[in-house]
Tab-separated table of C-alpha atoms in Angstrom:
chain	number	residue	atom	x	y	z
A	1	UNK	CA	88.892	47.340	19.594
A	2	UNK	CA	92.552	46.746	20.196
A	3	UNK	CA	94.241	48.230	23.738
A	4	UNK	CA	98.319	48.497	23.263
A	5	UNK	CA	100.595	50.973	25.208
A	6	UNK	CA	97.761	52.683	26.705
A	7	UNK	CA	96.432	52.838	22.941
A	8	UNK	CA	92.792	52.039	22.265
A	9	UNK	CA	91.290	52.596	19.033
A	10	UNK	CA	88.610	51.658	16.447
A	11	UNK	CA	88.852	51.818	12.869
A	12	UNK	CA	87.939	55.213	12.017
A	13	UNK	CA	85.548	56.032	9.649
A	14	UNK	CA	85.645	59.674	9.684
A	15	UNK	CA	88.186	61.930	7.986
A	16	UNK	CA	90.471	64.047	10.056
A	17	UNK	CA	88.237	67.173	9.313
A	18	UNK	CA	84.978	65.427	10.485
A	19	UNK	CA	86.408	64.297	13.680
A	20	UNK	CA	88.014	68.244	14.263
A	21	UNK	CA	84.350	69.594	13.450
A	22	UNK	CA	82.878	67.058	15.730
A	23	UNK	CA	85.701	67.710	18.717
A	24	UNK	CA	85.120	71.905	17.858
A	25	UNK	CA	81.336	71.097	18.787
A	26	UNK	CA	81.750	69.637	21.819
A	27	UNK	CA	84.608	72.194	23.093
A	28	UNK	CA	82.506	75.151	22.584
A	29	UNK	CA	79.957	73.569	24.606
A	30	UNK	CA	82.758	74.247	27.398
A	31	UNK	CA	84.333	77.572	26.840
A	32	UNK	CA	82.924	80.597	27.550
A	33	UNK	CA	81.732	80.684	31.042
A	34	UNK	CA	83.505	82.510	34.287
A	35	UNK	CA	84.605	79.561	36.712
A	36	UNK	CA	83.713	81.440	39.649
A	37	UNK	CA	83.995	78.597	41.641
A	38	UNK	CA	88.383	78.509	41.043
A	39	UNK	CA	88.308	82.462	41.846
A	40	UNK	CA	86.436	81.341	45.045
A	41	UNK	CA	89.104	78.419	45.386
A	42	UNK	CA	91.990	80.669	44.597
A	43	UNK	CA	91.486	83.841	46.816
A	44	UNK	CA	89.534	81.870	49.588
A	45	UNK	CA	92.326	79.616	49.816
A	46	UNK	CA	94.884	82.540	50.181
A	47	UNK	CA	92.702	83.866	52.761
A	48	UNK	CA	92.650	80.459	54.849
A	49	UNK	CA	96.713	80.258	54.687
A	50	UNK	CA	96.582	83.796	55.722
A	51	UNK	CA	94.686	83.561	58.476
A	52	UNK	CA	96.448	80.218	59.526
A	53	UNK	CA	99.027	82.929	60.723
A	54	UNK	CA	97.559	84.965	63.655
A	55	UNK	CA	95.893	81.570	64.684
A	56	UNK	CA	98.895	80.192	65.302
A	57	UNK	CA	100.640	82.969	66.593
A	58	UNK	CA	97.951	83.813	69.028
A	59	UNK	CA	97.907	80.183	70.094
A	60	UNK	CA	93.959	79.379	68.634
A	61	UNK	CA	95.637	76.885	66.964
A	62	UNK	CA	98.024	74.506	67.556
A	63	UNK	CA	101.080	74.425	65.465
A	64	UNK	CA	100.630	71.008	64.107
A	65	UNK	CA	97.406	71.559	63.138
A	66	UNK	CA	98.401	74.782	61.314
A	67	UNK	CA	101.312	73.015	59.327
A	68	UNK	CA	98.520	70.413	58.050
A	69	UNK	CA	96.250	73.114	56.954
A	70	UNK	CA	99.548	75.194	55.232
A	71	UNK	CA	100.350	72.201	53.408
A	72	UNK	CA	96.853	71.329	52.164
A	73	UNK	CA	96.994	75.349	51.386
A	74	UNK	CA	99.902	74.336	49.255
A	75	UNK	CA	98.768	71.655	47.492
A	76	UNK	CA	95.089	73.939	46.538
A	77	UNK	CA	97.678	76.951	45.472
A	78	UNK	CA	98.881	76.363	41.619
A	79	UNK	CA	95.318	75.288	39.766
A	80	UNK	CA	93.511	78.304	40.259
A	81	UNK	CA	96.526	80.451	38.965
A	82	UNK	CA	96.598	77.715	36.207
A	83	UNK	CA	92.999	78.697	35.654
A	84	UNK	CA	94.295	82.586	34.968
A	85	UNK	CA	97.592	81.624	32.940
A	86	UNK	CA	95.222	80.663	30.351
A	87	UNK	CA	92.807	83.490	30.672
A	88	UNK	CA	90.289	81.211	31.594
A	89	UNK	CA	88.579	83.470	34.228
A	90	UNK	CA	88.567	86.662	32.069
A	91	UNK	CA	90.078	86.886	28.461
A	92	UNK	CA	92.719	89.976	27.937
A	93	UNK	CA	90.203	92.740	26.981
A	94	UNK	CA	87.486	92.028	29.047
A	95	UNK	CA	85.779	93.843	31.503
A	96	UNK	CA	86.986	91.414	34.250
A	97	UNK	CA	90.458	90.687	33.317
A	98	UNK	CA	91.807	92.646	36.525
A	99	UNK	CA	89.895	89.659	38.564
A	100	UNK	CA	91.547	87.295	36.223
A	101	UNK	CA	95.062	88.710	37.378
A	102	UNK	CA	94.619	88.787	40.378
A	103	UNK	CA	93.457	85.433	41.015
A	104	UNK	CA	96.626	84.482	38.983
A	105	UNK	CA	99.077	86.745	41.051
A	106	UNK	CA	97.244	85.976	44.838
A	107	UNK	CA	96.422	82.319	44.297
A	108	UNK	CA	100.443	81.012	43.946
A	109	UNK	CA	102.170	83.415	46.751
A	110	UNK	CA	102.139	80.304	49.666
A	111	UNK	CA	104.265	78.208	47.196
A	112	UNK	CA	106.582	81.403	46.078
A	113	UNK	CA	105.367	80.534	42.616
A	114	UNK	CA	105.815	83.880	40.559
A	115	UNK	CA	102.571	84.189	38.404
A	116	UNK	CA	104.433	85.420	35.392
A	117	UNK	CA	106.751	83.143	35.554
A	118	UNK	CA	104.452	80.218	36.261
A	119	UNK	CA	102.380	81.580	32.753
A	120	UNK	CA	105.662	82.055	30.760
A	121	UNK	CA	106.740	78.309	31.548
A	122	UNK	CA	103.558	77.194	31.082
A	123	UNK	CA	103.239	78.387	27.724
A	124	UNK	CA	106.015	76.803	26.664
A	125	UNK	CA	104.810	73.545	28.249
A	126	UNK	CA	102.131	73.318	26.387
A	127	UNK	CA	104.030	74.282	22.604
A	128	UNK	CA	106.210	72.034	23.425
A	129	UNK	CA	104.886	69.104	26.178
A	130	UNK	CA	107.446	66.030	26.564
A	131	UNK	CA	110.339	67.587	23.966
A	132	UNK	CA	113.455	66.832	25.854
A	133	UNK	CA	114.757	70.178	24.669
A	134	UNK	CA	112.126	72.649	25.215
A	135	UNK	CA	109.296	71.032	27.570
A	136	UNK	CA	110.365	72.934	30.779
A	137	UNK	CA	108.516	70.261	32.992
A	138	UNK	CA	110.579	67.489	31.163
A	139	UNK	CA	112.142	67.133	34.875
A	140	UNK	CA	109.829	65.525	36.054
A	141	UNK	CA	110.083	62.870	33.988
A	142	UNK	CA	110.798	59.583	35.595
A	143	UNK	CA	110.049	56.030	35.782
A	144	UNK	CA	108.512	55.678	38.882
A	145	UNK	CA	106.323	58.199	41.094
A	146	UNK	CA	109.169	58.577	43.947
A	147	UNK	CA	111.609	58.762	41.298
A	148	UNK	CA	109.999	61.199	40.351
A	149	UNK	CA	109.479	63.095	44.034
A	150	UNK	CA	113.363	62.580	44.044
A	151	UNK	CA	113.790	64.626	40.792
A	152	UNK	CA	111.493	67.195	41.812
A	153	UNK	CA	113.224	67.854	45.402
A	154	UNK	CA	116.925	67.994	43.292
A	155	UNK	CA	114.971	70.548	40.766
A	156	UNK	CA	114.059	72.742	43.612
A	157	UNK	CA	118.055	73.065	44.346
A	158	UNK	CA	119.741	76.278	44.049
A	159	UNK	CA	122.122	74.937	41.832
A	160	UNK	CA	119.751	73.779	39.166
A	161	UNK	CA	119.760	74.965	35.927
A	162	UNK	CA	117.680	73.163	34.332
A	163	UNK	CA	113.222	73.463	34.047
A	164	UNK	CA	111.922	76.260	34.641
A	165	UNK	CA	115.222	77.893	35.123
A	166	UNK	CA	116.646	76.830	31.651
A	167	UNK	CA	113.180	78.125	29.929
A	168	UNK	CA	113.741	81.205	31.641
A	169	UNK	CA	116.932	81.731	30.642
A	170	UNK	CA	116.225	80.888	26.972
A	171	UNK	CA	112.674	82.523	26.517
A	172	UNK	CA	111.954	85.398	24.212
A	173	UNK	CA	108.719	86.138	25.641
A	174	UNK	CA	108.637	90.249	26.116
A	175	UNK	CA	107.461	90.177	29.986
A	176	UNK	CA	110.348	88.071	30.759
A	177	UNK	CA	112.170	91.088	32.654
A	178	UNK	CA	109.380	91.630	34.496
A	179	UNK	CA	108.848	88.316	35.566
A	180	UNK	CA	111.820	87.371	37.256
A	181	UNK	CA	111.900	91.203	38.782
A	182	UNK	CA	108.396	90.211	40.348
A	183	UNK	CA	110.103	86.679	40.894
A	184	UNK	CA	113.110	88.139	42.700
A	185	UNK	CA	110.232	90.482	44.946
A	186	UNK	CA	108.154	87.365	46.063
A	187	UNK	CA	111.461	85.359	46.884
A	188	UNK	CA	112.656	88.239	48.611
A	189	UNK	CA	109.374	88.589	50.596
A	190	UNK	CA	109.273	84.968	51.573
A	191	UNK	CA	112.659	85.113	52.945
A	192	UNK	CA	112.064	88.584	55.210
A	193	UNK	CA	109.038	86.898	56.405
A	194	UNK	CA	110.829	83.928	57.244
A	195	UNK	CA	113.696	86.219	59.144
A	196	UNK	CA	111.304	88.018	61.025
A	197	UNK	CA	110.329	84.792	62.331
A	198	UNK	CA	113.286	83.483	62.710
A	199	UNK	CA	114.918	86.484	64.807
A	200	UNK	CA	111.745	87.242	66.966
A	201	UNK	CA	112.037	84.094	68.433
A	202	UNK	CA	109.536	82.077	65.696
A	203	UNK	CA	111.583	80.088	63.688
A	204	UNK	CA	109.156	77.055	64.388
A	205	UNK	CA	106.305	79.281	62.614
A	206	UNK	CA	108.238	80.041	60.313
A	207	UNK	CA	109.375	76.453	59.189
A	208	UNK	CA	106.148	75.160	59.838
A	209	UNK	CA	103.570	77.520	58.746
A	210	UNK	CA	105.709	78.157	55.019
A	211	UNK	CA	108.917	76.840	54.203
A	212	UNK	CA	108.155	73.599	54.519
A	213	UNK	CA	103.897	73.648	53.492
A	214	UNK	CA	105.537	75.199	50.586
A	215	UNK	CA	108.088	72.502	49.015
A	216	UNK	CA	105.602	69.949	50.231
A	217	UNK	CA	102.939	71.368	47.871
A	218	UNK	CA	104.812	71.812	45.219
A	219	UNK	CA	106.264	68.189	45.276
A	220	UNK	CA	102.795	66.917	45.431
A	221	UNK	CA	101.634	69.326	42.663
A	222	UNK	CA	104.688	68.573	40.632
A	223	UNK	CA	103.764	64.706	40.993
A	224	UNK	CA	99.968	64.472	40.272
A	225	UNK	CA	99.375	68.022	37.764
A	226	UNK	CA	103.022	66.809	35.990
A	227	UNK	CA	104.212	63.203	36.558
A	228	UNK	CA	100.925	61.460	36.688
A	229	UNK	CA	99.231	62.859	33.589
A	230	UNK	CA	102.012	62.735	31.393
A	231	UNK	CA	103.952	59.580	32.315
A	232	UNK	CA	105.621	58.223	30.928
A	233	UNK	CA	106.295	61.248	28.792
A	234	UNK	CA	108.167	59.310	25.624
A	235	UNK	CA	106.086	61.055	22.932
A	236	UNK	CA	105.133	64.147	21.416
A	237	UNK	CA	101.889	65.187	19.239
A	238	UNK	CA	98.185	66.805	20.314
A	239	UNK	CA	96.807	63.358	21.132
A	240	UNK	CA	99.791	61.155	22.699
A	241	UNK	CA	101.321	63.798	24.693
A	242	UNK	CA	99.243	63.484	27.305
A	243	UNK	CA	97.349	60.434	28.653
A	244	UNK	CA	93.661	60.063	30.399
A	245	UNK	CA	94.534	57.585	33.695
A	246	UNK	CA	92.555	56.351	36.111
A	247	UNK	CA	94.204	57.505	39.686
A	248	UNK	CA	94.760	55.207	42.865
A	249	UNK	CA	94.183	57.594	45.295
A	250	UNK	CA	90.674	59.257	43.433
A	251	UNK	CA	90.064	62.305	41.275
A	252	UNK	CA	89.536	64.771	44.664
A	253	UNK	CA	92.670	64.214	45.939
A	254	UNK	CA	94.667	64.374	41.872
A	255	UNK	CA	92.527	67.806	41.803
A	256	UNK	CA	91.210	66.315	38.497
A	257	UNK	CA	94.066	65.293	36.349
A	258	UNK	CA	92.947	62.485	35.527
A	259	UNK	CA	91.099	64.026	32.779
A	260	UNK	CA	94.480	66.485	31.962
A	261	UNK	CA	94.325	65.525	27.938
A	262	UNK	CA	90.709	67.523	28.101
A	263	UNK	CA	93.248	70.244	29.066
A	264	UNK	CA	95.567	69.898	26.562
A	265	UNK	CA	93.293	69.609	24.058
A	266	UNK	CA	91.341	72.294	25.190
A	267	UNK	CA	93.539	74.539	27.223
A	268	UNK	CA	90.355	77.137	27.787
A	269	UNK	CA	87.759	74.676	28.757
A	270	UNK	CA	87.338	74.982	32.776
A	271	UNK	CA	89.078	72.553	35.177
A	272	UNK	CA	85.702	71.432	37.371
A	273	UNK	CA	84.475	70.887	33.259
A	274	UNK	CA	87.119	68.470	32.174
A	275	UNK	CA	85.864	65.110	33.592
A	276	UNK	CA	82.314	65.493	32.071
A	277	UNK	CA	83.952	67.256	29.058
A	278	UNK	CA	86.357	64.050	28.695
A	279	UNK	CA	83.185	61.475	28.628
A	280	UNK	CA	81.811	63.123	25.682
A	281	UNK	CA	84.849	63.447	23.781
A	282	UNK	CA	86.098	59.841	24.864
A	283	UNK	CA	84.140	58.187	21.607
A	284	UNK	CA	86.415	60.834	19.347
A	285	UNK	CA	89.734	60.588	21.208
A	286	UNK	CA	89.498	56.758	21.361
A	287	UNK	CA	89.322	57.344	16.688
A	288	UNK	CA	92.648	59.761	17.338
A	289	UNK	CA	94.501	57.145	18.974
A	290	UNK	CA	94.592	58.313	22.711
A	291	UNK	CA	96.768	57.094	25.057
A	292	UNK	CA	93.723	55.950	27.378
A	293	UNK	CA	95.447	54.178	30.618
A	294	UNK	CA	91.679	54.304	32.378
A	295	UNK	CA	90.157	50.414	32.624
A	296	UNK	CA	88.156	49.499	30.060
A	297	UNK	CA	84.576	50.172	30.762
A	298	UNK	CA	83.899	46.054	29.595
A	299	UNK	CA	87.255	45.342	32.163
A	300	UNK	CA	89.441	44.538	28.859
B	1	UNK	CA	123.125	96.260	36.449
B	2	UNK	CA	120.127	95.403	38.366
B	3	UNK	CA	119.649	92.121	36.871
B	4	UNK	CA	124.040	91.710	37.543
B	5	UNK	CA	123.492	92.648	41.169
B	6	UNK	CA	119.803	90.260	41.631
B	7	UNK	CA	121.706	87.239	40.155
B	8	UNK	CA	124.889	88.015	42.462
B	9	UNK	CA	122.093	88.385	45.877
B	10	UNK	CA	120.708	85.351	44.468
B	11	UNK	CA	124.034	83.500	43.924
B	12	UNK	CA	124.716	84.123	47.332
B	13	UNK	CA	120.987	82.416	49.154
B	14	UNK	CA	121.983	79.416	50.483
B	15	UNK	CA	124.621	81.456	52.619
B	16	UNK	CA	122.288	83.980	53.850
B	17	UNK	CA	119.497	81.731	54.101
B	18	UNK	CA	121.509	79.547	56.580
B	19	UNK	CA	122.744	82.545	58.552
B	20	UNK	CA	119.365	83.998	58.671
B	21	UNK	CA	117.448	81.462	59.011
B	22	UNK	CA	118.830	78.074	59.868
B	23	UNK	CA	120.986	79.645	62.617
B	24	UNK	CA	117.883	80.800	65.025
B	25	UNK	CA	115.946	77.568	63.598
B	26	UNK	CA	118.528	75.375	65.107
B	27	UNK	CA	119.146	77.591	68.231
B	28	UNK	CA	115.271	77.868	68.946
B	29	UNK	CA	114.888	73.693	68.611
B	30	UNK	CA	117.935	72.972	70.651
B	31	UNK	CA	116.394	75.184	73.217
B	32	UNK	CA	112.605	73.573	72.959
B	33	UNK	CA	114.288	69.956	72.819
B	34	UNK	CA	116.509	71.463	75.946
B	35	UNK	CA	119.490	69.975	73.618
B	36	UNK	CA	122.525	71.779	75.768
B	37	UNK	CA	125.053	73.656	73.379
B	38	UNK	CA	128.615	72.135	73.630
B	39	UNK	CA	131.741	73.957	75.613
B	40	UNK	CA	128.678	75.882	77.450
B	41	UNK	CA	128.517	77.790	73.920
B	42	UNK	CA	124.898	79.816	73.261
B	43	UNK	CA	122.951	77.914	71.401
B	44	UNK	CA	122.534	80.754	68.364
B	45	UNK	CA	126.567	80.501	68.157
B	46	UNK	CA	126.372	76.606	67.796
B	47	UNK	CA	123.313	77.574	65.122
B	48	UNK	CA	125.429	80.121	63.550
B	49	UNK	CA	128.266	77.654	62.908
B	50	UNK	CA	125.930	74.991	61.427
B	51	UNK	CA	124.096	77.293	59.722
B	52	UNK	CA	126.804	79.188	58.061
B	53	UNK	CA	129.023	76.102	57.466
B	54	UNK	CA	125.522	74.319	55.979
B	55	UNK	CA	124.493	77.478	53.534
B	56	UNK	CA	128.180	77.929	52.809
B	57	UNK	CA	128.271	74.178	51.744
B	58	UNK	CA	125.128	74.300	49.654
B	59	UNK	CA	125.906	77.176	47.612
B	60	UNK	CA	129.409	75.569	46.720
B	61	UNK	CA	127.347	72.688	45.849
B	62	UNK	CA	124.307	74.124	44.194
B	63	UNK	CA	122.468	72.098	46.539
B	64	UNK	CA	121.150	71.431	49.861
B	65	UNK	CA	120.785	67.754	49.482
């Protein structure tokens, strides 16, 4: 076994088709199956940022406490949306798609992350995942995590015309109207909320409890669901776009993305799936020529 | 026309998010921090001017930082 540039691989033995019957096996193991635990994650997390609001206001909570719990709100916000941009929870179709949208639309409104946008981008993403041109999360690209922060805090400008705003602009995608009319609608929520606050004598609140929760989470999301799992982003193709990596700060607090190739690979199998998905199809990926940055089970 | 006039409102954020909302925010911590306003000035007029001088800055800019 050889280990260069995150590459580990044995000869293989198999053809191409054997190892894509063998990898089809395992996945449908996966699919399938309602993750009712990320509808639980998504709309009870909503609920707990909601409720952060009279708790503060009515002074059953302290203000510093409530900005902790908005941010960790934050940070729990995207995945289970992520979860519904693939039509994980409930295909198109199916008797429970409505619980699938929801989820999608509820689960991203504390980071002002328009679902339909958020699935549009995404898409592309994941056609086109490190292209320069066409990867809308190229931006975070960088060569060092607080490079990358840095990046993601000038991306966030209102200036920027690049990301998410550039794959906007450019994207055929038919509910692209709609989306940045429902985009326009949560923005414009966010800032009457924020008004409110700010002319009834709460601008603390309102700083506190959302404005800044909400670029904090989506800096930290941007850095461990972007960054991490696709650093250092410098090549294309199903198996090197994304890498499996072995986190310093564990897999609770990366929400999982360690295991982000199983995702790529296998954009319908379940988050909470992916880490025991990714042991079983280690002995396969390792054939395809990975890029495994996890130590070496024998410490190599 | 309504996408002309959302990407004109939008153009225009920075300025009414620092008149809207950075003006009180500075006025409201000036007055927890008891931070007295110069030339005996309100404290909203002092956030006013930093606040509309701030969002006025960023949206020439395109940024805030």
């Amino acid at each position: 076994m050889s280990a260069v540039n995150g590459i580990r691989s044995t000869p293989s033995l198999r053809t191409d088709r054997e190892l894509q019957r063998e990898e089809a096996t395992i996945a449908r193991k996966y699919l399938g199956r309602v993750p009712w635990e990320m509808v639980v994650w998504g709309l009870g997390n909503f609920v707990v940022w909601l409720s952060l609001w009279p708790l503060v206001f009515s002074g059953m909570l302290p203000l510093w406490a409530g900005f902790l719990l908005s941010t960790l709100c934050c940070i729990l916000a995207y995945l289970p949306s992520h979860e519904a941009q693939h039509s994980i929870i409930a295909a198109e179709g199916t008797k429970l798609r409505w619980l699938n949208e929801l989820v999608g639309h509820i689960s991203t409104i504390p980071l002002v992350f328009p679902y339909r946008v958020a699935w549009i981008t995404h898409k592309q993403h994941h056609a086109y995942a490190n292209d320069e041109e066409r990867d809308p999360d190229i931006t975070s690209r960088a060569e060092t995590w607080w490079q990358s922060i840095w990046s993601s805090i000038k991306g966030r400008q209102p200036g920027n015309q690049e990301g998410y705003a550039k794959a906007m602009r450019e994207t055929d995608d038919p509910n692209r109207d709609r989306a940045i009319l429902e985009a326009f609608a949560l923005r414009t929520m966010h800032f009457t909320v924020l008004l409110i606050c700010a002319w009834t004598g709460h601008a603390l609140e309102g700083l506190f409890l959302w404005l800044l929760p909400r670029h904090l989470g989506s800096i930290y999301n941007v850095l461990f669901l972007s960054w991490a799992p696709h650093h250092p982003a410098n090549e294309t193709g199903r198996y090197r776009d994304t890498r499996a990596w072995k986190s310093p700060i564990g897999t609770l607090l990366t929400m999982g993305m360690e295991y982000h190739i199983i995702h790529h690979l296998y954009p319908k199998i379940p988050l909470i799936d992916t880490a025991k998905a990714f042991y079983e199809f280690e002995p396969i990926l390792t054939e395809r020529g990975i890029r495994n940055d996890r130590p070496n089970k024998t410490g190599a | 026309m309504a996408g002309q006039v959302l990407e004109f409102l939008s153009s225009w954020g920075p300025l009414w998010f620092g008149i809207g909302f950075l003006a009180p925010l500075i006025a409201q911590s000036m007055d927890a921090m008891s931070i007295p306003a110069p030339l005996g000035l309100p404290t909203i007029v002092v956030g006013l001017i930093v606040g509309t001088t701030a969002g006025f800055v960023a949206k020439r800019r395109g940024s805030w930082v």
